[in-house]
Structures are given as structure tokens and as C-alpha cells.
Coordinates of C-alpha atoms and ligand atoms in Angstrom, one line a residue:
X43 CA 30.6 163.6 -104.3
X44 CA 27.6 161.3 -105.0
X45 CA 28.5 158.5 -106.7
X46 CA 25.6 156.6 -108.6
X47 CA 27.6 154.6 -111.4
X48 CA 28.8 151.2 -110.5
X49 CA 31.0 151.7 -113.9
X50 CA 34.9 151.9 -113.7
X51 CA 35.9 153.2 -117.2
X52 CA 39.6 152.2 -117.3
X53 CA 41.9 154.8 -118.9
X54 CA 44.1 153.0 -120.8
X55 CA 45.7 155.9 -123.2
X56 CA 48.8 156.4 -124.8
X57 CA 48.8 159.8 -124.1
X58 CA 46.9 162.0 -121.8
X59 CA 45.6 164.5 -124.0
X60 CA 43.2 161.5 -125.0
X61 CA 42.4 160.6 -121.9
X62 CA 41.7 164.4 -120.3
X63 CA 39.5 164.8 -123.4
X64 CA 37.3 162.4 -122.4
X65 CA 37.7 162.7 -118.7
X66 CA 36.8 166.8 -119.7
X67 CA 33.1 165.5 -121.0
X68 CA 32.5 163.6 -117.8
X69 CA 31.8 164.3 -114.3
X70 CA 32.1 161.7 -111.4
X71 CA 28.5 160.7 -110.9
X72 CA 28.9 158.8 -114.1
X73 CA 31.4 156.5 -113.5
X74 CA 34.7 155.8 -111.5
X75 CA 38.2 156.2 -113.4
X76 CA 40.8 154.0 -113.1
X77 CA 44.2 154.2 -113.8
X78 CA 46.8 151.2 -115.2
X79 CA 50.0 150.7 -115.6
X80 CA 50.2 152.2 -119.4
X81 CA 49.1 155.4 -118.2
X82 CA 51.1 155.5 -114.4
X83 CA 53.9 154.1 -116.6
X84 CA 53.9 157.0 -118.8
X85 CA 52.1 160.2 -116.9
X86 CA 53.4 159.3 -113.2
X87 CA 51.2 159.8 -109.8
X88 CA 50.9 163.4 -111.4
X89 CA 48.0 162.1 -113.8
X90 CA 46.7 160.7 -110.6
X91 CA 46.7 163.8 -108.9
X92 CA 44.8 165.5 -111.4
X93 CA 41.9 163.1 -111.5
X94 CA 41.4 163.2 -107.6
X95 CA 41.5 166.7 -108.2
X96 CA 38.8 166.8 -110.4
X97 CA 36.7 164.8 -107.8
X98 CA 37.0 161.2 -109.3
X99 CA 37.2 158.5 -107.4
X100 CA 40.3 156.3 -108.6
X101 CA 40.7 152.9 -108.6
X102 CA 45.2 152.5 -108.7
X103 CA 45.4 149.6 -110.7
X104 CA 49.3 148.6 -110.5
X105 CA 48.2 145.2 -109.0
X106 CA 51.2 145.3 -106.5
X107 CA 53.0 141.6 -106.4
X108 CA 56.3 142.0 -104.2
X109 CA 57.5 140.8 -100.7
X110 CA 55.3 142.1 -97.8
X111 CA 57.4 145.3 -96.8
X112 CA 57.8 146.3 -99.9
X113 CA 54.2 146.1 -100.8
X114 CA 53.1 147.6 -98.0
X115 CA 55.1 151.0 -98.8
X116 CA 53.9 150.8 -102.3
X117 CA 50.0 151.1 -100.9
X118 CA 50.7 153.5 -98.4
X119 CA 52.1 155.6 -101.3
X120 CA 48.5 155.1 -103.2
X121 CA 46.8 156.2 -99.8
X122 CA 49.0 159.8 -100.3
X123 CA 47.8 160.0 -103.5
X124 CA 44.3 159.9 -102.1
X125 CA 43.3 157.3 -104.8
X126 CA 39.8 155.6 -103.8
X127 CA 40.8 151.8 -104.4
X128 CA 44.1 150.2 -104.9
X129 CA 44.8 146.6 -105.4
X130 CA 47.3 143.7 -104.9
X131 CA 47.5 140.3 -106.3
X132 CA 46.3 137.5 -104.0
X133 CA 49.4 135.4 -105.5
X134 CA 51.6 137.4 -103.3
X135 CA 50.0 135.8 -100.4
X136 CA 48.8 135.8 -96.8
X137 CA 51.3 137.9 -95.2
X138 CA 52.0 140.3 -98.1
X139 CA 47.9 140.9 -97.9
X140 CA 48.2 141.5 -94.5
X141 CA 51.4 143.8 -94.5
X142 CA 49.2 145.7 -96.9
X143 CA 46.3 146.0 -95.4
X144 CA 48.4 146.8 -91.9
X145 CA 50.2 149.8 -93.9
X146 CA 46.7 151.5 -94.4
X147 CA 46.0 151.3 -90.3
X148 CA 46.9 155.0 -89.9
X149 CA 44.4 156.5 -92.7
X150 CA 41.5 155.5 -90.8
X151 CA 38.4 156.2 -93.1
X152 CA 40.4 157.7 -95.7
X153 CA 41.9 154.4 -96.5
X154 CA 41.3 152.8 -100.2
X155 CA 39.6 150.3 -100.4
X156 CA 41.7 147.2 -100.5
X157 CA 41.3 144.5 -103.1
X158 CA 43.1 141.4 -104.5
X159 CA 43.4 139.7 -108.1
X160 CA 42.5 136.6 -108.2
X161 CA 42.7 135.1 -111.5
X162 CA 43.1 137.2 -114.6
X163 CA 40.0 138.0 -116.5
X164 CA 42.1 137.2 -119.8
X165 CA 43.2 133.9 -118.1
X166 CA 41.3 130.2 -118.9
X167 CA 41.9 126.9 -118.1
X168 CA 45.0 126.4 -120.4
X169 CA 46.5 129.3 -119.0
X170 CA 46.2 128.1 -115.8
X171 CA 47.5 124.2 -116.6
X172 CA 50.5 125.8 -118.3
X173 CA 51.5 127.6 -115.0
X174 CA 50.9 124.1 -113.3
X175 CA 48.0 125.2 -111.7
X176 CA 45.3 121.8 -112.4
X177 CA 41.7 123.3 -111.2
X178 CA 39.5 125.3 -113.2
X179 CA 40.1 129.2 -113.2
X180 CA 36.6 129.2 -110.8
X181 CA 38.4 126.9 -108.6
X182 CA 41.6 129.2 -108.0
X183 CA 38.9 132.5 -107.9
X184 CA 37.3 131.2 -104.8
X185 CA 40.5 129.6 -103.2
X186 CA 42.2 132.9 -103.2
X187 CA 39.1 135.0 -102.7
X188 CA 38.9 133.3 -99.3
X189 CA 42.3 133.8 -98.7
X190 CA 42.3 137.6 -99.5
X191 CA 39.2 137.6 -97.0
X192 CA 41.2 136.1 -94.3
X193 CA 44.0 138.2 -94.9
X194 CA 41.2 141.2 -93.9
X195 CA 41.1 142.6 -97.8
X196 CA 37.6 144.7 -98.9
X197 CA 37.4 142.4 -101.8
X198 CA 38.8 141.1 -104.9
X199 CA 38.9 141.3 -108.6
X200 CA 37.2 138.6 -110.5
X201 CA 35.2 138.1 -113.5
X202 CA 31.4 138.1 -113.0
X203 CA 31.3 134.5 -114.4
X204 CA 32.5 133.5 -110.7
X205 CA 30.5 136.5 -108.9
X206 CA 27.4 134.4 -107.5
X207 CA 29.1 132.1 -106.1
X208 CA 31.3 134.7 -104.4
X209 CA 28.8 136.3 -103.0
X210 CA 27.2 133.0 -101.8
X211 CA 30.3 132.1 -100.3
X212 CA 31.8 135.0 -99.0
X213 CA 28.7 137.4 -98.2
X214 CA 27.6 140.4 -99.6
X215 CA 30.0 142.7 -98.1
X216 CA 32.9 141.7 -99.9
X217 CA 33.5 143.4 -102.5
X218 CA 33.4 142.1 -106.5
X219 CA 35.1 144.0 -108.4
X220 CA 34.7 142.8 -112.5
X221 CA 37.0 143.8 -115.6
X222 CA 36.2 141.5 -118.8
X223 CA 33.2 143.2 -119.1
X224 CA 31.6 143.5 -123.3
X225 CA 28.2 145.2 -123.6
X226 CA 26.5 142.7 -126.4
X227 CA 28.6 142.8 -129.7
X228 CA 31.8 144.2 -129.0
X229 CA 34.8 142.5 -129.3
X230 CA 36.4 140.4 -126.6
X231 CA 39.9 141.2 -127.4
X232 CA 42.2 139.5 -124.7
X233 CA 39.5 138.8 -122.3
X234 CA 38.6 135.2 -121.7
X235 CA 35.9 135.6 -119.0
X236 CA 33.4 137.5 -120.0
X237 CA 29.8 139.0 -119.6
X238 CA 27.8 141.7 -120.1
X239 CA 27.5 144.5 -117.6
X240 CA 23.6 143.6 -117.2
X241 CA 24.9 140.5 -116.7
X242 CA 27.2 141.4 -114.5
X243 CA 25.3 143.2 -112.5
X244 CA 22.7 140.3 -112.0
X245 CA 24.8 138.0 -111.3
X246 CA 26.7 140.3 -108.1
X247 CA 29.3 142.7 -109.4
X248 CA 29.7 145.4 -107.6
X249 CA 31.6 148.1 -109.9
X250 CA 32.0 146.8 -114.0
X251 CA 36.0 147.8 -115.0
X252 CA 34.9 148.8 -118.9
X253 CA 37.8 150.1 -121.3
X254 CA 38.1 149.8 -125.0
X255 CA 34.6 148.9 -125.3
X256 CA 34.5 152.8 -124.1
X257 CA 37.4 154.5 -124.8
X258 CA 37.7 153.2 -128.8
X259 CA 34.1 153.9 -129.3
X260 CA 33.5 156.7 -131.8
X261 CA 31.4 157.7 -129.4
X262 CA 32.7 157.1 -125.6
X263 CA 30.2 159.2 -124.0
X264 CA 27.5 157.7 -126.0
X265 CA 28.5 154.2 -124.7
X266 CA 28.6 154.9 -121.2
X267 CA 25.4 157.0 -121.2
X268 CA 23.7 153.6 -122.9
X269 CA 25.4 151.1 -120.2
X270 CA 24.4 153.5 -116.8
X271 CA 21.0 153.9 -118.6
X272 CA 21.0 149.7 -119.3
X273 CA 21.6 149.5 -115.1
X274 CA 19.2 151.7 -113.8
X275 CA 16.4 149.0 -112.8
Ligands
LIG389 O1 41.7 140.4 -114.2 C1 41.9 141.6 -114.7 C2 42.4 142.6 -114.0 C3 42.5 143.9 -114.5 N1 42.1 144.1 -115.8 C4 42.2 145.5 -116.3 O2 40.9 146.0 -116.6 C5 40.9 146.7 -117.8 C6 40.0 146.0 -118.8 O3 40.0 146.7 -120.0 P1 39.1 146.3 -121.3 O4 39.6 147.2 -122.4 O5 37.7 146.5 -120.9 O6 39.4 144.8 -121.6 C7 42.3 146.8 -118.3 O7 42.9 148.0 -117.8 C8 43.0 145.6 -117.5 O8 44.4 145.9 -117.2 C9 41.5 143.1 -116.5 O9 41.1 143.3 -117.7 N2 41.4 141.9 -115.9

């Protein structure tokens, strides 16, 4: 399926009925889907299922944290479910990344793409000082967005506010991958890190993760028509 969008709409419902009526009005040469841990909480890898199903790529957003072996299984599991992208956090480390990344050997090309969370979008200096951590949330971005690269990941999850200097840093095959996106004058909610996806887009993001400023418009589809039609340059 040709994928044009770089838009991830994240599909953060309470209940699936919500999120198959919008998914319904779509098809997947508008955006990506990706599924979190409210809906994989509630709905299981059977709401997974039916998304691949319908020809969506999906991004398994679980953001696996555990010891390497266990990690590992967990994303081999996501490679059975035939999602498109699944990710771990970079915190876990060096040899967890690499157990995971190891565990999708036997896929070949029909392995997700691998990706990493560096620092959460929602996440700002005083967040990080109160976990002990003393550099600015850029700082921890590229320290483990180098270590996920080492560790042979496709890429990692950052806000766009750190994206140029990613791709300066770390080329421009290496993947950027950027939730805290807010088209201008919607709320910022949680997020801390923020831009638009023009923005974005400009300053190296590869796929935009977009959710409420979507899914609690009165209009969704409206919305993401206007952003893919704000992208198309
Ligand atoms: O650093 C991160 C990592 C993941 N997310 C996820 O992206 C979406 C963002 O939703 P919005 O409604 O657009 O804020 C959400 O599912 C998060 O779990 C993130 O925001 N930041």
C-alpha cells in the first residue's frame, strides 16, 4: 500500500467503537495509526490485528522497558502481529537494544522498524533535575539517540525541537520519529516540547505522532485533511 502521509494519528480511545469510526472514514494513504497502551490495555493484540488487516501500517507504541530477554520476546511478539514499527525505551540500555533488535534477525524485511524513546515529549528540564538527571532534555535526546544508533536501532522518538540537530549528528537515515506535535492554536495539554507539524517537518521529522489535536476535533477528518494538505510542498 502507498504510503504518502508522514502523519501518525495516535488512537488513544476509550473504546473501540470510537476509534473504528474514525479509522472507517480513513484509508492508509492518509496517515499511519498507532496504537498505545490505553487502547492495547483495553482491546488486546486483537484491535491490532484488525488495523493490519485493514492495510494500516501500525506503529506498537508499548515503549518496552524490561531486562534484555524479556524485551526481546515482547518485540518479537509485535513482529507476529505484523505491526510496521515498534519501540523501546533507550533507558533500558545497550544490551536490552541490542537483544531487541537481535530478536527481529529472523523476519528479514518483514521486520518493524525499531525505534527508541529518548526523552518524553511531555518531559522538561525540571522533570529531568527531579530524576537527577542535570543536562538539558536536548542534552539526554542526543546522548541516547547515539546510543540507540550504536545499539543498531532504525531510529528514535524525539520532539522535533531536537530534530536538526539529530539529523546533523546522526545522518539522515536515522529515523525521527515526533509526538508533541500542536497544529497552531490547539492546546498543548501534557506536552512540553512542542511544534507544529510544518515545523516539524522543516526542521527533520520524519513521521508527526498527532492525537487529541485529531481525535477530539469535531471534525477529525477535517483536521488531518488540513495538516497532509499544510505538508504537501
Ligand atoms: O515522547 C513521547 C512518546 C510518545 N508519546 C505518545 O504520542 C501520543 C501523543 O498524543 P497527543 O494527544 O498528540 O499529545 C500519545 O499517544 C503519547 O503516548 C508522546 O506524546 N511523547
Amino acid at each position: 500500500m502507498l504510503q504518502d502521509s508522514k502523519v501518525v494519528v495516535a488512537l488513544d480511545y476509550a473504546d473501540e467503537a470510537s476509534a473504528l469510526n474514525f479509522v472507517d472514514k480513513i484509508n492508509p494513504s492518509q496517515c499511519r495509526l498507532k496504537v498505545g497502551k490505553e487502547m492495547f490495555t483495553l482491546f488486546g493484540p486483537e484491535f491490532v490485528r484488525k488495523l493490519v488487516a485493514r492495510d494500516f501500517d501500525v506503529f506498537l507504541d508499548l515503549k518496552f522497558h524490561d531486562i534484555p530477554n524479556t524485551v526481546a520476546k515482547a518485540v518479537a511478539a509485535a513482529a507476529e502481529l505484523g505491526v510496521w514499527m515498534v519501540n523501546v525505551h533507550a533507558c533500558g540500555g545497550k544490551r536490552m537494544m541490542e537483544a531487541a533488535k537481535a530478536a527481529l534477525v529472523p523476519y528479514g524485511d518483514k521486520a518493524p522498524i525499531l525505534i527508541a524513546v529518548t526523552v518524553l515529549t511531555s518531559m522538561e528540564q525540571e522533570d529531568l533535575a527531579q530524576m537527577g538527571v542535570n543536562i538539558t532534555p536536548a542534552e539526554q535526546v542526543i546522548r541516547l539517540a547515539k546510543l540507540t544508533k550504536e545499539s543498531g536501532l532504525d531510529g528514535v522518538v524525539c520532539s522535533s525541537q531536537e530534530a536538526s540537530m539529530l539529523k546533523e549528528s546522526l545522518g539522515k537515515s536515522f529515523q525521527l520519529i515526533t509526538p508533541g506535535i500542536r497544529p497552531a492554536g490547539s492546546a498543548a495539554g501534557d506536552q512540553r516540547r512542542i511544534m507544529t507539524p510544518v515545523e516539524a517537518v522543516a526542521a527533520g521529522s520524519d513521521y508527526l505522532v498527532i492525537g487529541r489535536p485529531i481525535t477530539q476535533a469535531e471534525s477529525p477528518m477535517q483536521v488531518l485533511t488540513e495538516i497532509n494538505e499544510s505538508l504537501v510542498s
